[in-house]
Short mmCIF file of C-alpha atoms and ligand atoms in Angstrom, two decimals:
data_model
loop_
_atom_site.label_atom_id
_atom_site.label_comp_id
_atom_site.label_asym_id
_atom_site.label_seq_id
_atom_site.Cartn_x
_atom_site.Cartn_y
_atom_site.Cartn_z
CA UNK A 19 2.00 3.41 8.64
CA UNK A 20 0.35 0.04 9.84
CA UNK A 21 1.62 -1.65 12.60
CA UNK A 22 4.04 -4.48 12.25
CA UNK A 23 1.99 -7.58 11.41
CA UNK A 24 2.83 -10.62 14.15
CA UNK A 25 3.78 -13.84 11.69
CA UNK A 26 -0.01 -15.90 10.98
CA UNK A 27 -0.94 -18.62 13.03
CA UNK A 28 -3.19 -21.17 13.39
CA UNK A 29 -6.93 -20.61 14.07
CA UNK A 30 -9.84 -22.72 14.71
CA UNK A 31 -11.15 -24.08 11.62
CA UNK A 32 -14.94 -24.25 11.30
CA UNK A 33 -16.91 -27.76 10.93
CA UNK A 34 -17.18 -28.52 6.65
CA UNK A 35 -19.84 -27.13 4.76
CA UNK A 36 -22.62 -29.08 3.16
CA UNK A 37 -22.58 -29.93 -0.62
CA UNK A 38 -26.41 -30.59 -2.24
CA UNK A 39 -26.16 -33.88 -3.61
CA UNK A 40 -27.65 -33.05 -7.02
CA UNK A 41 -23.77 -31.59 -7.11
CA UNK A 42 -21.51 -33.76 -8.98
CA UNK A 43 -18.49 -34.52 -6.98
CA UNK A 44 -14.67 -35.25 -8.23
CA UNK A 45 -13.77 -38.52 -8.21
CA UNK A 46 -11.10 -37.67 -5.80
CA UNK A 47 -13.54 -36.95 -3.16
CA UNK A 48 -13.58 -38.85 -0.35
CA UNK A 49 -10.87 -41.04 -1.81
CA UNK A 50 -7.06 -41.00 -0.43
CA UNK A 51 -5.14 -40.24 -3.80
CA UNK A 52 -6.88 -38.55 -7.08
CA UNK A 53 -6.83 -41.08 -9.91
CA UNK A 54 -3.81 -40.21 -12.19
CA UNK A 55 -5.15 -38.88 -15.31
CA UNK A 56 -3.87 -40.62 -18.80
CA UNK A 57 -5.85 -38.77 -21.04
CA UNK A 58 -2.89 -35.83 -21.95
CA UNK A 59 -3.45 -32.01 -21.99
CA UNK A 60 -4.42 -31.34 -25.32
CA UNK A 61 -8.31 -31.33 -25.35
CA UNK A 62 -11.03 -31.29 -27.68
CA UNK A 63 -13.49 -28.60 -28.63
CA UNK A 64 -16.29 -29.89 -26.53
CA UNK A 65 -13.98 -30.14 -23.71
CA UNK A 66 -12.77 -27.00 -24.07
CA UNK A 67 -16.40 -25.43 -23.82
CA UNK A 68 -16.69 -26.90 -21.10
CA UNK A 69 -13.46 -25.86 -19.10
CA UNK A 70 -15.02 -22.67 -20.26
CA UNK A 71 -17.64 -22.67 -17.95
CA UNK A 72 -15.93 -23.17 -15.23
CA UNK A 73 -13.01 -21.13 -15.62
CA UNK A 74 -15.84 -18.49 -15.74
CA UNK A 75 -17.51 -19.99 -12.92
CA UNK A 76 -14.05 -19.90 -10.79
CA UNK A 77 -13.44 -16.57 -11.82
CA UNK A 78 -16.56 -15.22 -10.80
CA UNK A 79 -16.19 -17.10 -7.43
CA UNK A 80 -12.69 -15.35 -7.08
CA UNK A 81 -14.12 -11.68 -8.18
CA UNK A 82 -16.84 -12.67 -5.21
CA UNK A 83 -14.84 -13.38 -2.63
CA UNK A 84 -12.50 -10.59 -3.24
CA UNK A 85 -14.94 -8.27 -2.97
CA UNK A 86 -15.28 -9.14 0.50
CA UNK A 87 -11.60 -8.75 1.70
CA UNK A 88 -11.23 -6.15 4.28
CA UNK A 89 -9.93 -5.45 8.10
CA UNK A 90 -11.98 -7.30 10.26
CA UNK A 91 -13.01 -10.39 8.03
CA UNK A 92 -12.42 -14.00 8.90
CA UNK A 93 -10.75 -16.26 6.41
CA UNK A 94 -13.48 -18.61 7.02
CA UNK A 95 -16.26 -16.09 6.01
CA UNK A 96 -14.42 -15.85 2.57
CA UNK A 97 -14.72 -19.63 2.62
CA UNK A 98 -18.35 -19.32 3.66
CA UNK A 99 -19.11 -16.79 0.57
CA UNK A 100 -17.02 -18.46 -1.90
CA UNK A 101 -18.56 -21.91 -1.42
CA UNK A 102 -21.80 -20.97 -1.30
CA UNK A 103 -21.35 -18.92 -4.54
CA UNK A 104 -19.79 -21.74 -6.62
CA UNK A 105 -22.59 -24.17 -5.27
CA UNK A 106 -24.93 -21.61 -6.67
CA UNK A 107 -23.96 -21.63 -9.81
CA UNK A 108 -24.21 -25.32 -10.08
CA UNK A 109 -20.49 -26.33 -9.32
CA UNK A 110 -18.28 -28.50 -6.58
CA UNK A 111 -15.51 -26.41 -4.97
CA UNK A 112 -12.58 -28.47 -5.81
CA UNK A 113 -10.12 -28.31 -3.28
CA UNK A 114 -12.97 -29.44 -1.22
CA UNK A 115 -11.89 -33.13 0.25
CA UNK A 116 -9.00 -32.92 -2.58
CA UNK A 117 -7.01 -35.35 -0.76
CA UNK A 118 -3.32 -34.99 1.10
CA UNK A 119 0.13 -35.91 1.12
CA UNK A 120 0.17 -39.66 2.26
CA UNK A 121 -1.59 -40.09 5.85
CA UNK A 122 -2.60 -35.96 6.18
CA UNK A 123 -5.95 -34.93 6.03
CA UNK A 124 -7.86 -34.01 2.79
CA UNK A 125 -7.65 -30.26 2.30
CA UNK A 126 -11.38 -28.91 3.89
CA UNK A 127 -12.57 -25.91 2.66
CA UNK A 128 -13.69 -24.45 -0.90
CA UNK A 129 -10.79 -22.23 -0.95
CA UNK A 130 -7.22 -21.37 -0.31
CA UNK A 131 -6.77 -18.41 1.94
CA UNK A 132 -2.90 -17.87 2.25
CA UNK A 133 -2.18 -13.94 3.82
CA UNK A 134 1.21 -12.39 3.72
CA UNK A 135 3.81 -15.24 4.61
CA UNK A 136 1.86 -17.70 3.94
CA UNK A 137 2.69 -19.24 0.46
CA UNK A 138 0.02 -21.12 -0.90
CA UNK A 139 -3.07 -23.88 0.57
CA UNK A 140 -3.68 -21.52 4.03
CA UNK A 141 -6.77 -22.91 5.33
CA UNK A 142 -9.48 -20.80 6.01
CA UNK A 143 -10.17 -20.50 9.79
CA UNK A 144 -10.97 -17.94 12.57
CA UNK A 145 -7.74 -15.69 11.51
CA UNK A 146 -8.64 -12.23 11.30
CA UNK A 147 -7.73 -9.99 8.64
CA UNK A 148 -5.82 -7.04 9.31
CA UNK A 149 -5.55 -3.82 7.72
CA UNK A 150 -2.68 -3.84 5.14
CA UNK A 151 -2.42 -7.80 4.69
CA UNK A 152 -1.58 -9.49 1.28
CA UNK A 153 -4.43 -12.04 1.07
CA UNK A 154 -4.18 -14.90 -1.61
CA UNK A 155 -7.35 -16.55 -2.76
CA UNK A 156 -7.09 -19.58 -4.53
CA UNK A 157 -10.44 -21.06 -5.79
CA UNK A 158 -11.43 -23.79 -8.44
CA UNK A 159 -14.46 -24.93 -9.66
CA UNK A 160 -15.97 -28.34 -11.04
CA UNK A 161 -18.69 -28.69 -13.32
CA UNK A 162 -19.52 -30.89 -16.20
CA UNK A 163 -16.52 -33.49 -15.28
CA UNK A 164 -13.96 -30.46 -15.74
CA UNK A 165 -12.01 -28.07 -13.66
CA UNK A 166 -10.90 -24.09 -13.86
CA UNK A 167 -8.57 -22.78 -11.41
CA UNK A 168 -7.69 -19.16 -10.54
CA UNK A 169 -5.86 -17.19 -7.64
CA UNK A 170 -5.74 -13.65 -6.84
CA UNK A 171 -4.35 -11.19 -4.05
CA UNK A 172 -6.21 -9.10 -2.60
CA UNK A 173 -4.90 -5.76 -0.04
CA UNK A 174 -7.27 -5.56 2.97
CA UNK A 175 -7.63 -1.63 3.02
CA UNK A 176 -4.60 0.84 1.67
CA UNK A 177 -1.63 -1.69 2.22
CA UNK A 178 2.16 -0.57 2.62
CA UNK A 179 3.74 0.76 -0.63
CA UNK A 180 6.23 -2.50 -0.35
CA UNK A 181 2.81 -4.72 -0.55
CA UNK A 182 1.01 -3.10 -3.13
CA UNK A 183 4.71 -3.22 -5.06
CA UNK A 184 4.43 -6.85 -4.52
CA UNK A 185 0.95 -7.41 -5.74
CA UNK A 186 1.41 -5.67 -8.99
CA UNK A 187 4.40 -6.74 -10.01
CA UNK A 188 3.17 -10.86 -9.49
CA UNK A 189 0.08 -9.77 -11.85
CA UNK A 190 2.52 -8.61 -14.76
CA UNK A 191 4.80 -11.42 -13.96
CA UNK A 192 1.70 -13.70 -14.38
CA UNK A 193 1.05 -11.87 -17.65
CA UNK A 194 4.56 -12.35 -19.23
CA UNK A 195 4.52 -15.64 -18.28
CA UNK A 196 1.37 -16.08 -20.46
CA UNK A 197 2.30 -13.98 -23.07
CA UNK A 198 5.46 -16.19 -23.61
CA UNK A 199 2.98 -19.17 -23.94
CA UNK A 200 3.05 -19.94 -27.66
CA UNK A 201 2.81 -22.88 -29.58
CA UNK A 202 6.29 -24.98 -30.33
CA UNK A 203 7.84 -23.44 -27.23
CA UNK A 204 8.74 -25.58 -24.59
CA UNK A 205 6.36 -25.10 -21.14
CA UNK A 206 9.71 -23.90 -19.48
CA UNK A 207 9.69 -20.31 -21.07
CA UNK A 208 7.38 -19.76 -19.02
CA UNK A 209 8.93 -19.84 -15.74
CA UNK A 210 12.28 -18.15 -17.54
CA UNK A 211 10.11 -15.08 -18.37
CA UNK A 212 8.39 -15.09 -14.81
CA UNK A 213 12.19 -15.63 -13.07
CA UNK A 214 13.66 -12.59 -14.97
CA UNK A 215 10.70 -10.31 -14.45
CA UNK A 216 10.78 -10.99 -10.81
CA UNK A 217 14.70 -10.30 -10.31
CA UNK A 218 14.36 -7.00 -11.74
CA UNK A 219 12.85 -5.63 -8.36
CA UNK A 220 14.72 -8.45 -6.11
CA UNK A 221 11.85 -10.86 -5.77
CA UNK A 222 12.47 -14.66 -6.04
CA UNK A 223 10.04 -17.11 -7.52
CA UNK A 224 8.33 -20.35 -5.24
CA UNK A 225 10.03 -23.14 -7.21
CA UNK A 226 8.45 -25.57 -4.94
CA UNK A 227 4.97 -24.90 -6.57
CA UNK A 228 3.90 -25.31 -9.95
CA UNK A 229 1.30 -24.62 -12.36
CA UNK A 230 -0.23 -27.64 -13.53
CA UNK A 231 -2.47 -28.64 -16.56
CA UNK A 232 -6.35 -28.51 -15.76
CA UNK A 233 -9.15 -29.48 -17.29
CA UNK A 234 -10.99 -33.02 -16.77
CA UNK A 235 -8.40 -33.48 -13.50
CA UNK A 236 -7.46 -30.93 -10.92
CA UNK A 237 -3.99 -31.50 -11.61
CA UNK A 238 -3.05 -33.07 -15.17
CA UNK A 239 0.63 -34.10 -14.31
CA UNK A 240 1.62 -31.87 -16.54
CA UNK A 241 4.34 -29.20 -14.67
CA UNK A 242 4.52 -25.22 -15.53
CA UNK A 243 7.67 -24.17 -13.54
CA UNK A 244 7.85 -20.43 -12.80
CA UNK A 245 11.56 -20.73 -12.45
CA UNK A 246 13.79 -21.37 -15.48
CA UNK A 247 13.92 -24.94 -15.41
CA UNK A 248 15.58 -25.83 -18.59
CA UNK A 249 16.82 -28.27 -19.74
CA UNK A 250 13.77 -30.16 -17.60
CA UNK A 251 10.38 -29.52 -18.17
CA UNK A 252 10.62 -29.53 -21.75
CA UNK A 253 7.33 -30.20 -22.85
CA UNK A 254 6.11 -28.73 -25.96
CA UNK A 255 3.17 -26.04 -26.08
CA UNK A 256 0.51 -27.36 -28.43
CA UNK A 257 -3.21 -25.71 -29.38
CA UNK A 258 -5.79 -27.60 -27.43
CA UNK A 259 -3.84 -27.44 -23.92
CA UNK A 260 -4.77 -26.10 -21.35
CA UNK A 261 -2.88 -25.59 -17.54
CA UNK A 262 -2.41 -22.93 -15.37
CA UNK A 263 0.02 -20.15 -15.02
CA UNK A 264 0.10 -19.75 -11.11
CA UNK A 265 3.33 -17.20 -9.88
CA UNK A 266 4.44 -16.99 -6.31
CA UNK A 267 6.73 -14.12 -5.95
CA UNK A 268 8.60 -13.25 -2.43
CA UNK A 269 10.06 -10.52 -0.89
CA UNK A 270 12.84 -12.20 0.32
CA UNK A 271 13.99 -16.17 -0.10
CA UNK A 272 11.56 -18.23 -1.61
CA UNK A 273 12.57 -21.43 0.73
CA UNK A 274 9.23 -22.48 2.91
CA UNK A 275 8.26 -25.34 4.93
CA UNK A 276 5.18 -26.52 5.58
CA UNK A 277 3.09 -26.45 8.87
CA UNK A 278 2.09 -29.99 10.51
CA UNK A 279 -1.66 -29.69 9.30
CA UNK A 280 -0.17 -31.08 6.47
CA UNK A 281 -1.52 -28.22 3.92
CA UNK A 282 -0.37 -24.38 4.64
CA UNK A 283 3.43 -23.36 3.07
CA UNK A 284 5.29 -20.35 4.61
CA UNK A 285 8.39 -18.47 4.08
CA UNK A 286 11.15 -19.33 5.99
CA UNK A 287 12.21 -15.94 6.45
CA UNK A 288 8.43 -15.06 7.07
CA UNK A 289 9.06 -12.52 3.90
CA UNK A 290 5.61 -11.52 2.10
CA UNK A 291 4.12 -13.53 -0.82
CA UNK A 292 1.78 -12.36 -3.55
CA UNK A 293 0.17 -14.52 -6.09
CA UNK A 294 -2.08 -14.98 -9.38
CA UNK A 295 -3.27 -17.79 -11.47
CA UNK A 296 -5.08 -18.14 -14.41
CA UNK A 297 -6.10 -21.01 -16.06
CA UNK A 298 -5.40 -20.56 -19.97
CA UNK A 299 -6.11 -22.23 -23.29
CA UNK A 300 -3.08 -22.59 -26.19
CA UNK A 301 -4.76 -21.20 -29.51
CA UNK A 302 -2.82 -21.31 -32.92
CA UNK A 303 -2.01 -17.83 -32.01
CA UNK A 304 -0.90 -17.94 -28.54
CA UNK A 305 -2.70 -18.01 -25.23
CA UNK A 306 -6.10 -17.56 -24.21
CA UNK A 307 -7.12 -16.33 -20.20
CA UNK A 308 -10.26 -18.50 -19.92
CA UNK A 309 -10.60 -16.99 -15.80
CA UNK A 310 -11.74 -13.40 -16.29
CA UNK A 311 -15.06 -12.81 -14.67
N1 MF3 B 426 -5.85 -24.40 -6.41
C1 MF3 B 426 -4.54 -24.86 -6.04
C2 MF3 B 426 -3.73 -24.86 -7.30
O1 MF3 B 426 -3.62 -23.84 -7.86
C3 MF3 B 426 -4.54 -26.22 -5.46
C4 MF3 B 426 -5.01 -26.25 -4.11
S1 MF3 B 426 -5.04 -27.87 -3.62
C5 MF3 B 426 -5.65 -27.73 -2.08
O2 MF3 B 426 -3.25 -25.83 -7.80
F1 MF3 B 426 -5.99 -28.94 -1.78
F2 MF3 B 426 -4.78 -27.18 -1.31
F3 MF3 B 426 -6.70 -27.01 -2.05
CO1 CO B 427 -3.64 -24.26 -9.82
CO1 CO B 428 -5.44 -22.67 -7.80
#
């Protein structure tokens, strides 16, 4: 058995990380709001080769960085070796300087690192990892004016039989959700799929936090619920879209609150969270995972 993790806390976040400037930045950088994007979620082909590239690029980045997950390990190292591998491969980490909620600070690393209570949009600081955390890695990259987003969790070392539960179940629940992604359903399958899977072994679903169409903005304004949210959110799956399928699934209640750096989202209850994303592509013939390494 491990030992009874204390609740996360705040560490000591490390001073940004340089960006080349032959690196093509989002608009959004260094800016207080990203620009609201007009241009729908339906995409054309050369678009769509591009999102591509770095959904592959984003995917690699996660496979990288989750390699490195184990007792002992900062959250900022990840940060360190996930940056550092996006840059390399000629891409802008996106959620870094992705600006705030009105008068908070832009978010400040290349990644997400969210462990075990923690929701979603930790940021990666001095906190150790401990043997038997759930460790969420969210990472994005941006290259050629487009974005591809992914998350994954990652055990540090054996884990409890409740975590690794947790873990595996959010991956299928992930995988429904996109399996249910078809053309002339409305976006809000999605979440019914991901709901129902999730009640089955007594796990509730963050409603608070929503997949999101990608592509030539971070965030499209386009809303995937992974809740059933019907009658709302009834947006119509088309070929050409793309978004993300991003689950959250808890332990216990899925109500969180956020901590005054203006970013990281925890359970009320402090229950466990595990999550995935993928960032997918609507074919004629269903949907298409463009984030596998
Ligand atoms: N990658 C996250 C998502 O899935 C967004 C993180 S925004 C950040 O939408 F600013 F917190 F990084
Ligand atoms: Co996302
Ligand atoms: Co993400």
């Amino acid at each position: 058995m491990s030992p009874v993790r204390e609740p996360i806390t705040k560490g000591t976040v490390s001073p940004l990380r340089d960006v080349p400037t032959s690196i093509a930045r989002p608009e959004y950088v260094g800016r207080t709001h990203a620009a609201t994007w007009e241009g729908g979620d339906i995409h054309d082909a050369e678009t769509v080769e591009k999102i591509r590239i770095s959904a592959q690029i984003a995917a690699q980045a996660l496979a990288e960085v989750g390699r490195h997950v184990a007792p002992g390990v900062t959250t900022d190292e990840l940060d360190r070796i996930g940056h550092e591998f996006v840059l390399d491969n000629g891409a802008y980490p996106s959620t870094l300087g992705y600006p705030g909620a009105a008068g908070r600070p832009p978010f400040p690393k290349a990644l997400c690192t969210s462990v075990n209570e923690v929701i979603c949009h930790g940021i990666p600081d001095s906190t150790v990892i401990e043997d038997g955390d759930i460790v969420k890695v969210d990472i994005t990259a941006f290259k050629n004016g487009v974005h591809g987003d992914n998350c994954g969790s990652f055990i540090a070392g054996e884990g409890s039989d409740e975590a690794r539960k947790l873990v595996e179940v959010t991956h299928e629940a992930m995988m429904r959700g996109i399996k249910a992604a078809r053309p002339g359903r409305e976006v809000n399958v999605i979440g019914r799929v991901i709901e129902k899977y999730a009640a089955r072994f007594g796990y509730e679903s963050v409603r608070n936090y929503t997949g999101h169409g990608v592509g030539p903005a971070f965030h499209t304004g386009l809303i995937i619920p992974h809740y059933d949210a019907a009658p709302l959110h009834d947006d119509v799956i088309e070929p050409g879209m793309v978004f993300t399928v991003e689950p959250m699934l808890c332990i216990g209640s899925e109500e969180s609150n956020e901590w005054d750096d203006g970013w990281t989202v925890v359970t009320d209850d402090r229950s466990w969270v595990a999550q995935f994303e993928h960032t997918i592509l609507i074919t004629d013939e269903g949907a298409e995972v463009l984030t596998l390494p």
